[in-house]
Amino acid sequence: MQNHQFDLIASPGFFIATLLIYAGGAIGSLLLQNNDRRAALWSTLAAIAGSILGVSFAVAALLRGIIPAFTSESTFPLLSTSFYVDSLSALFVLAICLVALCCSIYALGYLRHYYAKYNIGLLGFFYHAFIASMILVVTVHNALSFLIVWELMSLASFFLVIYEHRDSANIRAGILYFVMTHVGTAFVIFAFLLMYQATGSFEFSAIRVGLDYASPILRGVIFLAALIGFGTKAGMIPVHIWLPSAHPAAPSHVSALMSGVMIKTGIYMLIRVSLDLLPPGELWWGMTVLVAGSLSALLGVLYALSEHDLKKLLAYHSIENIGIILMGIGCTLAFSATGHNTLATFSLIAALYHTINHATFKALLFLGAGAVISATQTRNIEHYGGMIKTMPQTALFFLIGSMAISALPPLNGFFSEWLTFQSLFRGATSFDAFHDFPFILTIGALALTSGLAAACFVKVFGVTFLARPRSTGAAQAKEAPFSMRMGMAGLAIIAIALGLFAGPVSRVLGQISANLIPGGKAESLGELNLITVSSPDKFYTISMPAVFLSLLAASIILSLLVFLMTRSRRVRIAPTWDCGTDLTPRMEITATGFARSIITIFKGVLRPSRQTDIEYHDSRLRYFPKMEKVILGQRDIYQPYFYQPLRELISKLAIQVKRIQSGKINAYVLYILLTLLGLLIYFLR
Amino acid sequence: MTFITPQLLLVLTTTVFTSAILLHLTKKNSSAVFYYVIQSAAISSLLVIASFERISILLLISISATVAVKLFIAPFFFFRLIKRHQLKFTVSTYLNTPLSLAAIAVLIALVQADFIKPLLLLTTSGQTFILNLSLSTILISLFLIINRKGALSQMLGILSLENGIVSFALSAGLEQSPGLQLGITFNIFVWIIIATVFSSMIFRKFGSMDVTALNRLTE
C-alpha cells in the first residue's frame, strides 16, 4: 500500500467515520427493534464494518507512526475537547476493534438465542455505544471529556450486564457493578481535580508539562487515587468484587468484550497517568503496584480454581491476568524511578504484550464458554462432559485459549509471561537487598499463579470436553453455528500469531514503550526480530519460531517412536475392566473433586466451607442415613473484613453529616453565606 | 461623555446599601416592599444611566424590561400577596433587632478586612468604598434571608441580593451584554411568579407564611 493511502486511513476523518458507523449501528438497531432478525443483522454488520475500519485506522497509525489528532476549542470547558491517537492509544484501539470484530462475527449466530425473549434492538444500541465509548476512552486527551466518555462506557456496560433482566441475580450484579464503578470514578475525578489544581488545565498536554513542578506528595496522592480508580475498573484485588458477578451476567460476546478489553481501559489509563502524565515517580509506586499485582494474580487464580460457574471462573482468571499485567507495570515504574530506562521499557513491553494477549485469549475463552452454555443451557461445569465429541471445533478453539492462558508454548500467553518473568528476574538483581525482596516474592507468586492456572484449565477443559456427558444437555449438545465458530477461529488464529511472531510484535511494542519512558530508546532494546527476542546484554534470548519448531519436531519424533514401537501390536477393542460394575458419568472425577485438594492446601486464604445435610430413614433413631448432601463452598472474606467495616464507617459518618440537614431554608442559606465567606478568605488572602 | 460620575455612583450605591439595612429593621411587610422599590429604583437609575453611555437600543430595551420587572411587576405581585393573605406584619426573626444590627456590623467589618483587598482592585473609579458598599449589600441581603422566618421577607432578601450583585457589577465596571441582561430579567420575572404562587400554596396549606412551618414536611 502506498504511503499516502496509509496517511489517509490514519487520519482524523477516518477515525470519525469509524465512530459514525458505530453511531449508525446504535441508532439503526433501535429503529429496527420490532424485528429481531433485522435488528441483529444490522447491529452485527455495522459493528463488523466499524471494527474493520477501526483496525485499519489503528494499524495504519501504528505502522506509519502517525499521530492523528484534532481539537475542538470552546470558552465553555465542557465543550472543549481533544483527541490524540499516539502509538499507545492506537494499540488499544487495535485491541478493542480486533476483539470487537471477532465478537461481532460471533454475535451473528449467538444473538438467535435472544430472539423473542429480549429486545435485540436495545442490545445492539448499547453494544455499539459500549464499543464506541471504549475507543473514545483511549483516544480522548482532555480530562473532562474523558470523564464523560468513561461514564458513557460504564453506563453502556451496566445496561448490557442487566440485559437479561428477568434473572434477579443479573440485576444484583448490575447494581454492584454500578456502585463499584462509580466508587472508582470518584477516585478518578479526585485524581483529575488534583491535576487541575496543580496545572490549571484539563488538557493532558498541559497536565503533562505542569505536573513536572508539582510536589512529590501531590504526585504520590494523584498516583494512588489513579491506581484505586482505574484499578477498580481493571478488577484489581481488593476492589474487584463487581467483576466475578458482572462479567458472567452479560451476554457472552459482551462478556468477551468486557473481560477482554473493557478492563484494559483501566490498565491503559493507569499507564497513561503513571508513565505519561506524571513525571517519573518514586520506587514505592512500583513496589505498590507489584504487591497489588501479586495479590490479584495469586488470589484471582485460587478463586478461579474453586469456581464451578464457567463464566465466573473465567472472570476470576481476568483478575489473575490483570495481576500479571500489573506486575509488568510495577517493574516498569520501579525501573523508571531508578533510572533503569532500558529495563523499564522492556518491562512495559511485557505488560503491554500481556494486555493484548489477555484480550485475545480471554475473549476466545468467553466466546467458547458462550457456545457451550448455549448448547447446554447451564453455566455449571459439573453438568458438562464429553462435549469434544459433539462440539469438536469449539473444543479445539477452547483448547487453544486454555493453552494460551496457561502460558504453554508456543502460544502468546507463554511469551508475555516469560517476558514478565525476565523483568522480575532483572528487578531481583538490580536493587539492594531490601528492595529485591518484593521482586523475589512476586517471582514466586507468578510461578505459583502460572502453575495453578494450568491446573485450573486442565480441570475446565477436562471436565467440560473430555470423558462422558454428565447431563442430558451435554449429551444432546450441537456444534455452534458457523458464524460463532468463525468468531472463535479469528481469535484463535490471532493468539497463535501473537505467539509465533513475538519478535515483530515486540518491536512495535518496544517503540510504544520507548515513547513513554523518558530516556527509553527502541534501538537499545536488543534483538527484536522475526526469529529472536533478546536483551542487549544477552541476559535472556528466546526464539518463538524455534520453540514452535522444537515442539513440532518433538511431537513428530514421539509419534514416530510410538508408531515404530507399536506397529507390530494388534489392535484389540474390548470393554474396560471396571471391577464388575457399570461405568457411569457419576464415577468421573468432578471439578469439585479435582480442585478440592488444592483448595485444602490454600484453606487459610480461601476459607472453604462444608455444609452437610443428612436425611435418615428413621429421624428419631438417626442410625441409617437415607441421603447425605454435602455443599462445598468458599466464605467471602472481602465482605466481612473489608466492605462491611467500610460500609459501617460510612454509615456512621453519614449519620453525623445528616445533622446539618435540618430542613430549614434559613440554615441552608447560612451554609451558603459561610461557604461564600470561606471561599473569599481562602482565595483572596 | 461619562454620565456615571463617582458622586452619583456613591449616592445610588449608598441608597442600595441603606435600603438593605432598612429591610432588616422594618417590621411591616408593606414597608419592606417599599424599601425594596427604593433599592430597585436606585439600581434601575444606575442601569439606565449606564445604557446612555453605550448608545445601544437593545441595551435600552433590556434595561426597560428590568425596570418594569423590578419597579412595577415585582411590587405588584408582593402587594397583592400581602392584601390577599392579610400579611401586614412580619416580625418573626431568629435574632432580635440589636443582635441583628450587631451581625450586620460584623458583616460590614468583614468586608473591610485585609483579605477582601484584592477584590477591591476591580474598581474602575478608584473608589473602593463603593465596591465595599456593594459587597456589604450582598452579605446583608444573604443575612436577611437567614434571619427572617417569613417567606415574603426571604423573597425580598433574594431580590435585594440580586440588586447587590448588579450594584457590585456596575461598581466593578463589569459590562453586561443586552442578551445577558434580558436573560437575567426574564429569570427574575419567572422566579417572582413561581415564588408568589408557592407562597400562596404554603399559606393555604399551613395557614402561615412562616417557613419554619415547612419543617413538618421533613417528618
XYZ file of C-alpha atoms in Angstrom, chain B residues 10-204:
195
model
C -21.802 56.784 45.570
C -25.270 58.234 46.188
C -27.068 55.422 44.370
C -24.936 52.654 45.894
C -25.445 54.123 49.338
C -29.193 54.087 48.683
C -28.993 50.409 47.761
C -26.964 49.651 50.884
C -29.233 51.679 53.206
C -32.331 50.019 51.782
C -30.818 46.610 52.584
C -30.336 47.662 56.225
C -33.838 49.138 56.401
C -35.217 45.850 55.100
C -33.773 44.321 58.272
C -35.214 46.971 60.566
C -38.748 47.168 59.260
C -41.473 45.079 60.862
C -44.134 45.717 58.250
C -44.306 43.744 55.032
C -45.594 46.708 53.049
C -42.666 48.838 54.295
C -40.252 46.093 53.279
C -41.691 46.094 49.764
C -41.457 49.884 49.756
C -37.740 49.749 50.692
C -37.205 47.154 48.001
C -38.839 49.525 45.481
C -36.460 52.302 46.582
C -33.486 49.950 46.248
C -34.660 48.807 42.821
C -35.206 52.431 41.746
C -31.601 53.218 42.631
C -30.340 50.178 40.716
C -32.598 50.941 37.759
C -31.283 54.504 37.656
C -27.750 53.150 37.549
C -28.656 50.804 34.714
C -30.467 53.484 32.711
C -27.581 55.915 33.061
C -25.153 53.179 32.064
C -27.224 52.481 28.944
C -26.873 56.169 27.897
C -23.105 55.754 27.898
C -23.314 52.865 25.474
C -25.747 54.053 22.875
C -27.466 50.750 22.275
C -31.166 50.251 21.536
C -31.027 46.600 22.560
C -29.453 47.516 25.886
C -32.109 50.160 26.456
C -34.860 47.633 25.732
C -33.369 45.094 28.100
C -32.955 47.722 30.825
C -36.537 48.905 30.295
C -37.632 45.324 30.871
C -35.532 45.216 34.050
C -37.068 48.458 35.282
C -40.550 47.121 34.538
C -39.914 43.907 36.476
C -38.133 45.488 39.442
C -40.224 48.639 39.877
C -43.688 47.567 38.799
C -44.245 43.831 38.358
C -42.459 42.583 41.499
C -44.078 45.165 43.837
C -47.464 44.457 42.235
C -47.175 40.735 42.997
C -45.962 41.376 46.553
C -48.649 43.927 47.410
C -51.279 41.559 46.009
C -49.885 38.753 48.175
C -49.977 40.971 51.258
C -53.538 42.058 50.515
C -54.829 38.579 49.733
C -53.397 36.926 52.848
C -53.585 39.937 55.185
C -49.799 39.842 55.753
C -49.411 43.235 57.344
C -46.657 42.415 59.831
C -43.706 40.090 59.686
C -41.856 40.412 62.943
C -40.670 36.848 63.144
C -36.848 36.780 63.129
C -34.267 34.454 64.652
C -32.259 37.344 66.138
C -33.792 40.401 67.777
C -33.086 43.876 66.356
C -29.951 44.722 68.434
C -28.390 41.350 67.684
C -29.335 41.656 64.014
C -27.605 45.027 63.866
C -24.565 43.559 65.586
C -24.442 40.777 62.994
C -24.761 43.343 60.199
C -21.884 45.300 61.773
C -19.742 42.142 61.787
C -20.517 41.526 58.107
C -19.615 45.113 57.193
C -16.405 44.781 59.219
C -15.569 41.590 57.323
C -15.826 43.496 54.048
C -13.309 45.996 55.403
C -10.847 43.211 56.266
C -7.477 42.825 54.557
C -8.357 39.639 52.732
C -11.008 41.477 50.659
C -8.451 43.983 49.341
C -7.541 42.006 46.171
C -11.212 42.114 45.197
C -11.281 45.894 45.523
C -8.700 46.157 42.744
C -11.618 45.527 40.397
C -12.951 49.049 40.889
C -12.623 51.282 37.829
C -13.486 54.562 39.523
C -10.738 54.184 42.103
C -13.268 54.481 44.919
C -13.013 51.218 46.765
C -15.626 52.453 49.230
C -18.357 51.971 46.606
C -17.302 48.400 45.966
C -17.260 47.816 49.730
C -20.837 49.050 49.968
C -21.953 46.716 47.189
C -20.240 43.728 48.785
C -21.823 44.659 52.130
C -25.236 44.792 50.446
C -24.732 41.249 49.131
C -23.815 39.885 52.559
C -26.537 41.822 54.383
C -29.136 40.554 51.921
C -27.966 36.976 52.462
C -28.257 37.576 56.185
C -31.818 38.875 55.670
C -32.780 35.517 54.132
C -31.143 33.698 57.051
C -32.635 35.824 59.819
C -36.237 36.130 58.640
C -38.814 33.386 59.064
C -41.423 34.900 56.731
C -41.429 33.727 53.123
C -42.115 37.223 51.799
C -39.107 38.692 53.613
C -36.954 35.889 52.252
C -38.144 36.606 48.721
C -37.304 40.260 49.221
C -33.927 39.195 50.583
C -33.217 37.228 47.397
C -34.224 40.207 45.218
C -32.131 42.532 47.376
C -29.207 40.106 46.932
C -29.698 40.337 43.175
C -29.702 44.136 43.387
C -26.472 43.949 45.406
C -24.846 41.783 42.726
C -25.906 44.222 39.969
C -24.553 47.121 42.039
C -21.272 45.248 42.523
C -21.017 44.511 38.787
C -21.603 48.174 37.891
C -19.147 49.414 40.532
C -16.524 46.974 39.297
C -17.095 48.073 35.714
C -18.210 44.594 34.647
C -20.219 45.208 31.497
C -23.274 43.116 30.806
C -24.388 42.284 27.325
C -28.011 43.165 26.479
C -28.769 39.483 25.913
C -27.451 38.532 29.323
C -29.329 41.394 30.994
C -32.549 40.367 29.285
C -31.986 36.753 30.314
C -31.449 37.710 33.951
C -34.569 39.916 33.927
C -36.655 37.121 32.443
C -35.220 34.764 35.067
C -36.231 37.128 37.888
C -39.669 37.615 36.376
C -40.348 33.885 36.208
C -38.883 33.411 39.688
C -41.171 36.074 41.179
C -44.257 34.423 39.681
C -43.222 30.960 40.898
C -42.258 32.255 44.341
C -45.546 34.088 44.872
C -47.538 31.065 43.688
C -45.606 28.806 46.051
C -46.016 31.288 48.899
C -49.778 31.270 48.359
C -49.756 27.475 48.368
C -47.730 27.442 51.595
C -50.195 29.862 53.176
C -53.171 27.780 52.127
